[in-house]
PDB file of C-alpha atoms in Angstrom:
ATOM      1  CA  MET L   1      -6.092  19.258   8.335  1.00  0.00           C
ATOM      2  CA  ASN L   2      -5.318  21.907   5.751  1.00  0.00           C
ATOM      3  CA  PRO L   3      -8.702  22.951   4.202  1.00  0.00           C
ATOM      4  CA  ALA L   4      -7.318  22.450   0.675  1.00  0.00           C
ATOM      5  CA  ILE L   5      -6.184  18.933   1.542  1.00  0.00           C
ATOM      6  CA  GLY L   6      -9.644  18.250   3.005  1.00  0.00           C
ATOM      7  CA  VAL L   7     -11.354  19.384  -0.210  1.00  0.00           C
ATOM      8  CA  ILE L   8      -9.141  17.194  -2.407  1.00  0.00           C
ATOM      9  CA  PHE L   9      -9.506  14.286   0.039  1.00  0.00           C
ATOM     10  CA  ARG L  10     -13.315  14.379  -0.033  1.00  0.00           C
ATOM     11  CA  ARG L  11     -13.426  14.854  -3.831  1.00  0.00           C
ATOM     12  CA  GLU L  12     -11.104  11.910  -4.420  1.00  0.00           C
ATOM     13  CA  LEU L  13     -12.733   9.576  -1.895  1.00  0.00           C
ATOM     14  CA  TYR L  14     -16.177  10.334  -3.324  1.00  0.00           C
ATOM     15  CA  SER L  15     -14.875   9.571  -6.824  1.00  0.00           C
ATOM     16  CA  TYR L  16     -13.904   6.047  -5.748  1.00  0.00           C
ATOM     17  CA  PHE L  17     -17.440   5.188  -4.682  1.00  0.00           C
ATOM     18  CA  SER L  18     -19.073   6.897  -7.678  1.00  0.00           C
ATOM     19  CA  THR L  19     -17.710   4.214 -10.002  1.00  0.00           C
ATOM     20  CA  PRO L  20     -17.756   0.382  -9.886  1.00  0.00           C
ATOM     21  CA  ILE L  21     -13.973   0.390  -9.353  1.00  0.00           C
ATOM     22  CA  ALA L  22     -14.264   0.729  -5.583  1.00  0.00           C
ATOM     23  CA  TYR L  23     -16.740  -2.110  -5.197  1.00  0.00           C
ATOM     24  CA  VAL L  24     -14.806  -4.406  -7.546  1.00  0.00           C
ATOM     25  CA  PHE L  25     -11.594  -3.676  -5.628  1.00  0.00           C
ATOM     26  CA  ILE L  26     -13.203  -4.377  -2.242  1.00  0.00           C
ATOM     27  CA  VAL L  27     -14.885  -7.588  -3.422  1.00  0.00           C
ATOM     28  CA  ILE L  28     -11.641  -8.922  -4.948  1.00  0.00           C
ATOM     29  CA  PHE L  29      -9.665  -7.933  -1.841  1.00  0.00           C
ATOM     30  CA  LEU L  30     -12.115  -9.656   0.515  1.00  0.00           C
ATOM     31  CA  LEU L  31     -12.419 -12.720  -1.708  1.00  0.00           C
ATOM     32  CA  LEU L  32      -8.665 -13.212  -2.058  1.00  0.00           C
ATOM     33  CA  SER L  33      -8.116 -12.509   1.651  1.00  0.00           C
ATOM     34  CA  GLY L  34     -10.584 -15.275   2.502  1.00  0.00           C
ATOM     35  CA  ILE L  35      -9.088 -17.745   0.011  1.00  0.00           C
ATOM     36  CA  PHE L  36      -5.522 -17.089   1.133  1.00  0.00           C
ATOM     37  CA  THR L  37      -6.422 -17.257   4.829  1.00  0.00           C
ATOM     38  CA  PHE L  38      -8.729 -20.249   4.978  1.00  0.00           C
ATOM     39  CA  TYR L  39      -7.375 -22.399   2.142  1.00  0.00           C
ATOM     40  CA  LEU L  40      -3.805 -21.555   1.155  1.00  0.00           C
ATOM     41  CA  GLY L  41      -2.953 -20.525   4.728  1.00  0.00           C
ATOM     42  CA  ASN L  42      -4.408 -23.742   6.211  1.00  0.00           C
ATOM     43  CA  PHE L  43      -6.281 -21.711   8.803  1.00  0.00           C
ATOM     44  CA  PHE L  44      -8.264 -24.644  10.202  1.00  0.00           C
ATOM     45  CA  LEU L  45      -5.508 -27.264   9.928  1.00  0.00           C
ATOM     46  CA  ARG L  46      -3.004 -25.175  11.905  1.00  0.00           C
ATOM     47  CA  GLY L  47      -5.111 -25.413  15.067  1.00  0.00           C
ATOM     48  CA  GLN L  48      -3.887 -22.022  16.299  1.00  0.00           C
ATOM     49  CA  ALA L  49      -6.066 -19.047  17.147  1.00  0.00           C
ATOM     50  CA  ASP L  50      -4.239 -16.280  15.316  1.00  0.00           C
ATOM     51  CA  LEU L  51      -4.369 -14.404  12.018  1.00  0.00           C
ATOM     52  CA  MET L  52      -0.857 -15.187  10.814  1.00  0.00           C
ATOM     53  CA  PRO L  53      -2.147 -16.836   7.590  1.00  0.00           C
ATOM     54  CA  PHE L  54      -4.237 -13.714   6.976  1.00  0.00           C
ATOM     55  CA  PHE L  55      -1.388 -11.200   7.304  1.00  0.00           C
ATOM     56  CA  MET L  56       1.221 -13.454   5.691  1.00  0.00           C
ATOM     57  CA  PHE L  57      -0.271 -12.935   2.241  1.00  0.00           C
ATOM     58  CA  HIS L  58      -0.892  -9.185   2.510  1.00  0.00           C
ATOM     59  CA  PRO L  59       2.376  -8.099   0.815  1.00  0.00           C
ATOM     60  CA  TRP L  60       1.505 -10.256  -2.193  1.00  0.00           C
ATOM     61  CA  LEU L  61      -2.119  -9.084  -2.249  1.00  0.00           C
ATOM     62  CA  TYR L  62      -0.997  -5.465  -2.138  1.00  0.00           C
ATOM     63  CA  LEU L  63       1.601  -6.082  -4.836  1.00  0.00           C
ATOM     64  CA  PHE L  64      -1.152  -6.242  -7.462  1.00  0.00           C
ATOM     65  CA  LEU L  65      -4.197  -4.602  -5.869  1.00  0.00           C
ATOM     66  CA  ILE L  66      -2.560  -1.379  -4.635  1.00  0.00           C
ATOM     67  CA  PRO L  67      -0.926  -0.532  -8.004  1.00  0.00           C
ATOM     68  CA  ALA L  68      -4.363  -1.101  -9.581  1.00  0.00           C
ATOM     69  CA  LEU L  69      -5.682   1.519  -7.163  1.00  0.00           C
ATOM     70  CA  SER L  70      -2.812   3.995  -7.430  1.00  0.00           C
ATOM     71  CA  MET L  71      -2.320   3.891 -11.220  1.00  0.00           C
ATOM     72  CA  ARG L  72      -5.203   6.320 -11.743  1.00  0.00           C
ATOM     73  CA  LEU L  73      -4.116   8.867  -9.127  1.00  0.00           C
ATOM     74  CA  TRP L  74      -2.262  11.125 -11.566  1.00  0.00           C
ATOM     75  CA  ALA L  75      -2.144   9.208 -14.874  1.00  0.00           C
ATOM     76  CA  GLU L  76      -5.898   9.606 -15.320  1.00  0.00           C
ATOM     77  CA  GLU L  77      -5.742  13.327 -14.469  1.00  0.00           C
ATOM     78  CA  ARG L  78      -2.969  13.827 -17.020  1.00  0.00           C
ATOM     79  CA  LYS L  79      -4.655  11.792 -19.762  1.00  0.00           C
ATOM     80  CA  SER L  80      -8.009  13.589 -19.394  1.00  0.00           C
ATOM     81  CA  GLY L  81      -6.327  16.980 -19.064  1.00  0.00           C
ATOM     82  CA  SER L  82      -8.080  17.645 -15.768  1.00  0.00           C
ATOM     83  CA  ILE L  83      -4.712  18.083 -14.073  1.00  0.00           C
ATOM     84  CA  GLU L  84      -4.406  21.530 -15.686  1.00  0.00           C
ATOM     85  CA  LEU L  85      -7.760  22.507 -14.181  1.00  0.00           C
ATOM     86  CA  LEU L  86      -6.780  21.052 -10.817  1.00  0.00           C
ATOM     87  CA  LEU L  87      -3.520  22.978 -10.734  1.00  0.00           C
ATOM     88  CA  THR L  88      -5.238  26.261 -11.589  1.00  0.00           C
ATOM     89  CA  LEU L  89      -7.269  26.027  -8.383  1.00  0.00           C
ATOM     90  CA  PRO L  90      -6.018  28.024  -5.377  1.00  0.00           C
ATOM     91  CA  ILE L  91      -4.270  25.014  -3.866  1.00  0.00           C
ATOM     92  CA  THR L  92      -0.647  23.985  -3.756  1.00  0.00           C
ATOM     93  CA  VAL L  93       0.700  20.910  -5.513  1.00  0.00           C
ATOM     94  CA  THR L  94       1.687  19.539  -2.110  1.00  0.00           C
ATOM     95  CA  SER L  95      -1.916  19.810  -0.875  1.00  0.00           C
ATOM     96  CA  ALA L  96      -3.207  18.075  -4.012  1.00  0.00           C
ATOM     97  CA  VAL L  97      -0.683  15.237  -3.696  1.00  0.00           C
ATOM     98  CA  ILE L  98      -1.374  14.707   0.012  1.00  0.00           C
ATOM     99  CA  GLY L  99      -5.161  14.975  -0.413  1.00  0.00           C
ATOM    100  CA  LYS L 100      -5.289  12.403  -3.222  1.00  0.00           C
ATOM    101  CA  TYR L 101      -2.886  10.121  -1.385  1.00  0.00           C
ATOM    102  CA  LEU L 102      -4.841  10.241   1.887  1.00  0.00           C
ATOM    103  CA  ALA L 103      -8.079   9.465   0.040  1.00  0.00           C
ATOM    104  CA  ALA L 104      -6.517   6.372  -1.536  1.00  0.00           C
ATOM    105  CA  TRP L 105      -5.102   5.344   1.848  1.00  0.00           C
ATOM    106  CA  ALA L 106      -8.481   5.860   3.548  1.00  0.00           C
ATOM    107  CA  PHE L 107     -10.139   3.763   0.870  1.00  0.00           C
ATOM    108  CA  THR L 108      -7.593   0.992   1.490  1.00  0.00           C
ATOM    109  CA  ALA L 109      -8.267   1.266   5.236  1.00  0.00           C
ATOM    110  CA  ILE L 110     -11.994   0.771   4.569  1.00  0.00           C
ATOM    111  CA  ALA L 111     -11.246  -2.365   2.527  1.00  0.00           C
ATOM    112  CA  LEU L 112      -8.985  -3.632   5.315  1.00  0.00           C
ATOM    113  CA  PHE L 113     -11.626  -2.882   7.964  1.00  0.00           C
ATOM    114  CA  LEU L 114     -14.182  -4.943   6.039  1.00  0.00           C
ATOM    115  CA  THR L 115     -12.092  -8.060   6.729  1.00  0.00           C
ATOM    116  CA  PHE L 116     -13.398  -7.948  10.331  1.00  0.00           C
ATOM    117  CA  PRO L 117     -15.478 -11.156   9.828  1.00  0.00           C
ATOM    118  CA  ILE L 118     -12.148 -13.021   9.688  1.00  0.00           C
ATOM    119  CA  TRP L 119     -11.221 -11.493  13.059  1.00  0.00           C
ATOM    120  CA  ILE L 120     -14.645 -12.442  14.449  1.00  0.00           C
ATOM    121  CA  THR L 121     -14.158 -15.994  13.158  1.00  0.00           C
ATOM    122  CA  VAL L 122     -10.829 -16.486  14.918  1.00  0.00           C
ATOM    123  CA  ASN L 123     -12.276 -15.066  18.158  1.00  0.00           C
ATOM    124  CA  TYR L 124     -15.288 -17.379  17.873  1.00  0.00           C
ATOM    125  CA  LEU L 125     -13.087 -20.448  17.382  1.00  0.00           C
ATOM    126  CA  GLY L 126     -10.422 -19.668  19.957  1.00  0.00           C
ATOM    127  CA  ASN L 127      -8.849 -17.153  22.270  1.00  0.00           C
ATOM    128  CA  PRO L 128      -6.352 -15.143  20.190  1.00  0.00           C
ATOM    129  CA  ASP L 129      -4.115 -12.317  21.376  1.00  0.00           C
ATOM    130  CA  ASN L 130      -6.109  -9.412  19.971  1.00  0.00           C
ATOM    131  CA  MET L 131      -3.333  -6.901  20.648  1.00  0.00           C
ATOM    132  CA  ILE L 132      -1.062  -8.811  18.244  1.00  0.00           C
ATOM    133  CA  ILE L 133      -3.884  -8.903  15.694  1.00  0.00           C
ATOM    134  CA  LEU L 134      -4.381  -5.147  16.131  1.00  0.00           C
ATOM    135  CA  ALA L 135      -0.643  -4.623  15.581  1.00  0.00           C
ATOM    136  CA  GLY L 136      -0.893  -6.757  12.446  1.00  0.00           C
ATOM    137  CA  TYR L 137      -3.674  -4.544  11.080  1.00  0.00           C
ATOM    138  CA  PHE L 138      -1.624  -1.455  11.922  1.00  0.00           C
ATOM    139  CA  GLY L 139       1.455  -2.834  10.158  1.00  0.00           C
ATOM    140  CA  SER L 140      -0.611  -3.872   7.164  1.00  0.00           C
ATOM    141  CA  LEU L 141      -2.070  -0.371   6.869  1.00  0.00           C
ATOM    142  CA  LEU L 142       1.407   1.181   7.073  1.00  0.00           C
ATOM    143  CA  MET L 143       2.682  -1.161   4.375  1.00  0.00           C
ATOM    144  CA  ALA L 144      -0.320  -0.341   2.167  1.00  0.00           C
ATOM    145  CA  GLY L 145       0.542   3.347   2.653  1.00  0.00           C
ATOM    146  CA  ALA L 146       4.072   2.696   1.423  1.00  0.00           C
ATOM    147  CA  PHE L 147       2.758   0.844  -1.637  1.00  0.00           C
ATOM    148  CA  LEU L 148       0.377   3.739  -2.366  1.00  0.00           C
ATOM    149  CA  ALA L 149       3.094   6.392  -2.038  1.00  0.00           C
ATOM    150  CA  ILE L 150       5.244   4.536  -4.571  1.00  0.00           C
ATOM    151  CA  GLY L 151       2.249   4.104  -6.862  1.00  0.00           C
ATOM    152  CA  SER L 152       1.379   7.800  -6.600  1.00  0.00           C
ATOM    153  CA  CYS L 153       4.870   8.789  -7.721  1.00  0.00           C
ATOM    154  CA  ILE L 154       4.928   6.326 -10.627  1.00  0.00           C
ATOM    155  CA  SER L 155       1.452   7.489 -11.698  1.00  0.00           C
ATOM    156  CA  ALA L 156       2.779  11.052 -11.945  1.00  0.00           C
ATOM    157  CA  ILE L 157       5.367   9.963 -14.526  1.00  0.00           C
ATOM    158  CA  THR L 158       3.056   8.724 -17.273  1.00  0.00           C
ATOM    159  CA  LYS L 159      -0.377   9.267 -18.785  1.00  0.00           C
ATOM    160  CA  ASN L 160      -0.743   5.539 -19.403  1.00  0.00           C
ATOM    161  CA  GLN L 161      -2.346   3.738 -16.447  1.00  0.00           C
ATOM    162  CA  VAL L 162      -1.165   0.306 -17.643  1.00  0.00           C
ATOM    163  CA  ILE L 163       2.440   1.471 -17.724  1.00  0.00           C
ATOM    164  CA  ALA L 164       1.996   3.036 -14.269  1.00  0.00           C
ATOM    165  CA  PHE L 165       0.592  -0.265 -12.976  1.00  0.00           C
ATOM    166  CA  ILE L 166       3.442  -2.374 -14.387  1.00  0.00           C
ATOM    167  CA  ILE L 167       6.237  -0.077 -13.177  1.00  0.00           C
ATOM    168  CA  THR L 168       4.661   0.181  -9.720  1.00  0.00           C
ATOM    169  CA  VAL L 169       4.433  -3.610  -9.452  1.00  0.00           C
ATOM    170  CA  VAL L 170       8.101  -3.937 -10.430  1.00  0.00           C
ATOM    171  CA  VAL L 171       9.275  -1.280  -7.939  1.00  0.00           C
ATOM    172  CA  CYS L 172       7.126  -2.681  -5.097  1.00  0.00           C
ATOM    173  CA  LEU L 173       8.336  -6.201  -5.888  1.00  0.00           C
ATOM    174  CA  ALA L 174      11.900  -4.928  -5.518  1.00  0.00           C
ATOM    175  CA  PHE L 175      11.007  -3.504  -2.082  1.00  0.00           C
ATOM    176  CA  ILE L 176       9.443  -6.831  -1.082  1.00  0.00           C
ATOM    177  CA  LEU L 177      12.309  -8.953  -2.319  1.00  0.00           C
ATOM    178  CA  SER L 178      15.160  -6.739  -1.111  1.00  0.00           C
ATOM    179  CA  GLY L 179      16.674  -8.732   1.699  1.00  0.00           C
ATOM    180  CA  TYR L 180      16.082 -11.983  -0.148  1.00  0.00           C
ATOM    181  CA  PRO L 181      19.189 -13.884  -1.365  1.00  0.00           C
ATOM    182  CA  LEU L 182      18.035 -13.477  -4.961  1.00  0.00           C
ATOM    183  CA  VAL L 183      18.504  -9.700  -4.808  1.00  0.00           C
ATOM    184  CA  LEU L 184      21.417  -9.544  -2.357  1.00  0.00           C
ATOM    185  CA  ASP L 185      23.510 -11.988  -4.388  1.00  0.00           C
ATOM    186  CA  PHE L 186      23.107  -9.752  -7.424  1.00  0.00           C
ATOM    187  CA  PHE L 187      24.399  -6.671  -5.590  1.00  0.00           C
ATOM    188  CA  SER L 188      27.042  -8.384  -3.441  1.00  0.00           C
ATOM    189  CA  SER L 189      29.108  -9.257  -6.522  1.00  0.00           C
ATOM    190  CA  TRP L 190      29.844  -5.633  -7.408  1.00  0.00           C
ATOM    191  CA  THR L 191      28.971  -3.391  -4.424  1.00  0.00           C
ATOM    192  CA  PRO L 192      30.487  -2.937  -0.911  1.00  0.00           C
ATOM    193  CA  ALA L 193      28.955  -4.859   1.983  1.00  0.00           C
ATOM    194  CA  ILE L 194      27.556  -1.696   3.580  1.00  0.00           C
ATOM    195  CA  ILE L 195      25.464  -1.035   0.480  1.00  0.00           C
ATOM    196  CA  VAL L 196      24.235  -4.628   0.442  1.00  0.00           C
ATOM    197  CA  ASP L 197      23.205  -4.274   4.112  1.00  0.00           C
ATOM    198  CA  THR L 198      21.416  -1.025   3.294  1.00  0.00           C
ATOM    199  CA  ILE L 199      19.485  -2.686   0.467  1.00  0.00           C
ATOM    200  CA  SER L 200      18.554  -5.525   2.805  1.00  0.00           C
ATOM    201  CA  SER L 201      17.149  -3.078   5.358  1.00  0.00           C
ATOM    202  CA  PHE L 202      14.707  -1.757   2.737  1.00  0.00           C
ATOM    203  CA  SER L 203      12.702  -4.968   2.657  1.00  0.00           C
ATOM    204  CA  PHE L 204       8.978  -4.442   3.344  1.00  0.00           C
ATOM    205  CA  LEU L 205       8.715  -7.915   4.800  1.00  0.00           C
ATOM    206  CA  THR L 206      11.383  -7.335   7.462  1.00  0.00           C
ATOM    207  CA  HIS L 207       9.556  -4.364   8.961  1.00  0.00           C
ATOM    208  CA  PHE L 208       6.023  -5.682   8.430  1.00  0.00           C
ATOM    209  CA  ASP L 209       6.794  -9.057  10.014  1.00  0.00           C
ATOM    210  CA  ALA L 210       8.206  -7.347  13.119  1.00  0.00           C
ATOM    211  CA  ILE L 211       5.067  -5.231  13.608  1.00  0.00           C
ATOM    212  CA  GLY L 212       2.861  -8.236  12.828  1.00  0.00           C
ATOM    213  CA  LYS L 213       4.405 -10.048  15.787  1.00  0.00           C
ATOM    214  CA  GLY L 214       3.232  -7.271  18.077  1.00  0.00           C
ATOM    215  CA  VAL L 215       6.617  -5.547  18.282  1.00  0.00           C
ATOM    216  CA  ILE L 216       5.991  -1.830  17.638  1.00  0.00           C
ATOM    217  CA  ASP L 217       9.608  -0.751  17.191  1.00  0.00           C
ATOM    218  CA  VAL L 218      10.103   2.946  16.455  1.00  0.00           C
ATOM    219  CA  ARG L 219      12.638   2.021  13.752  1.00  0.00           C
ATOM    220  CA  ASN L 220       9.916   0.226  11.795  1.00  0.00           C
ATOM    221  CA  LEU L 221       7.595   3.230  12.136  1.00  0.00           C
ATOM    222  CA  ILE L 222      10.374   5.567  10.969  1.00  0.00           C
ATOM    223  CA  TYR L 223      11.048   3.259   8.031  1.00  0.00           C
ATOM    224  CA  PHE L 224       7.480   3.392   6.738  1.00  0.00           C
ATOM    225  CA  ALA L 225       7.056   7.106   7.542  1.00  0.00           C
ATOM    226  CA  SER L 226      10.309   7.975   5.737  1.00  0.00           C
ATOM    227  CA  LEU L 227       9.412   5.836   2.749  1.00  0.00           C
ATOM    228  CA  ILE L 228       5.978   7.432   2.407  1.00  0.00           C
ATOM    229  CA  ALA L 229       7.385  10.961   2.851  1.00  0.00           C
ATOM    230  CA  PHE L 230      10.131  10.381   0.271  1.00  0.00           C
ATOM    231  CA  TRP L 231       7.832   9.060  -2.450  1.00  0.00           C
ATOM    232  CA  LEU L 232       5.217  11.764  -1.833  1.00  0.00           C
ATOM    233  CA  PHE L 233       7.955  14.394  -2.023  1.00  0.00           C
ATOM    234  CA  ALA L 234       9.110  12.852  -5.310  1.00  0.00           C
ATOM    235  CA  THR L 235       5.495  13.007  -6.529  1.00  0.00           C
ATOM    236  CA  VAL L 236       5.319  16.722  -5.712  1.00  0.00           C
ATOM    237  CA  VAL L 237       8.596  17.354  -7.556  1.00  0.00           C
ATOM    238  CA  LEU L 238       7.398  15.454 -10.635  1.00  0.00           C
ATOM    239  CA  ILE L 239       4.055  17.284 -10.726  1.00  0.00           C
ATOM    240  CA  GLU L 240       5.846  20.627 -10.330  1.00  0.00           C
ATOM    241  CA  MET L 241       8.135  19.726 -13.247  1.00  0.00           C
ATOM    242  CA  LYS L 242       5.146  18.790 -15.427  1.00  0.00           C
ATOM    243  CA  LYS L 243       3.462  22.010 -14.350  1.00  0.00           C
ATOM    244  CA  ALA L 244       6.519  23.986 -15.464  1.00  0.00           C
ATOM    245  CA  ASP L 245       6.384  22.280 -18.886  1.00  0.00           C
TER     246      ASP L 245
END
């Protein structure tokens, strides 16, 4: 890892755990994961040893929790003025963007890892296919990375964290719902079919569901990798533009 990225990564990750935000986020994430899995997902009534109810709700959990995490990435730096100090350090904007992003992603991975009691529970009660569960965790982490990359870019636009949160939720919701009839019907009335098909292929759920079933298709990996790279590149461009101002 680039030393500059490592410095920013450690600084950012430490900052999460130096405030109550990290602990509140983890507690809410674990609490909602348990409620959605065991109650709304009918974990016990289904009589199947798998974590489908657990992963099924992840896109909707991330829709609100990840923007709450990403809204401070750049908006807080801009509001406090610390972004000027950060950009005067001997590091590139790209290193700063990647370092802060990786710290947020690592923090999300820690929160996801702490759901392991749910995995232990399903193994205690039955004999699940742990490779499919592992694929589900992998897909969930990739999807969280995509949410974070979008949130990072939106956070670079404004100083107001609430505005960053709301816009990120709206954009991520569009990525979740693309592929749903609600969205496709809107575009199909005035755009060519090829564009409608392209919009449909952007759906988070399509790619996440495939990985969650244990199918590690390279096209799904390219989708998430491309999405993350695009939004991080856009973040770098936006920060560079603000720097020029």
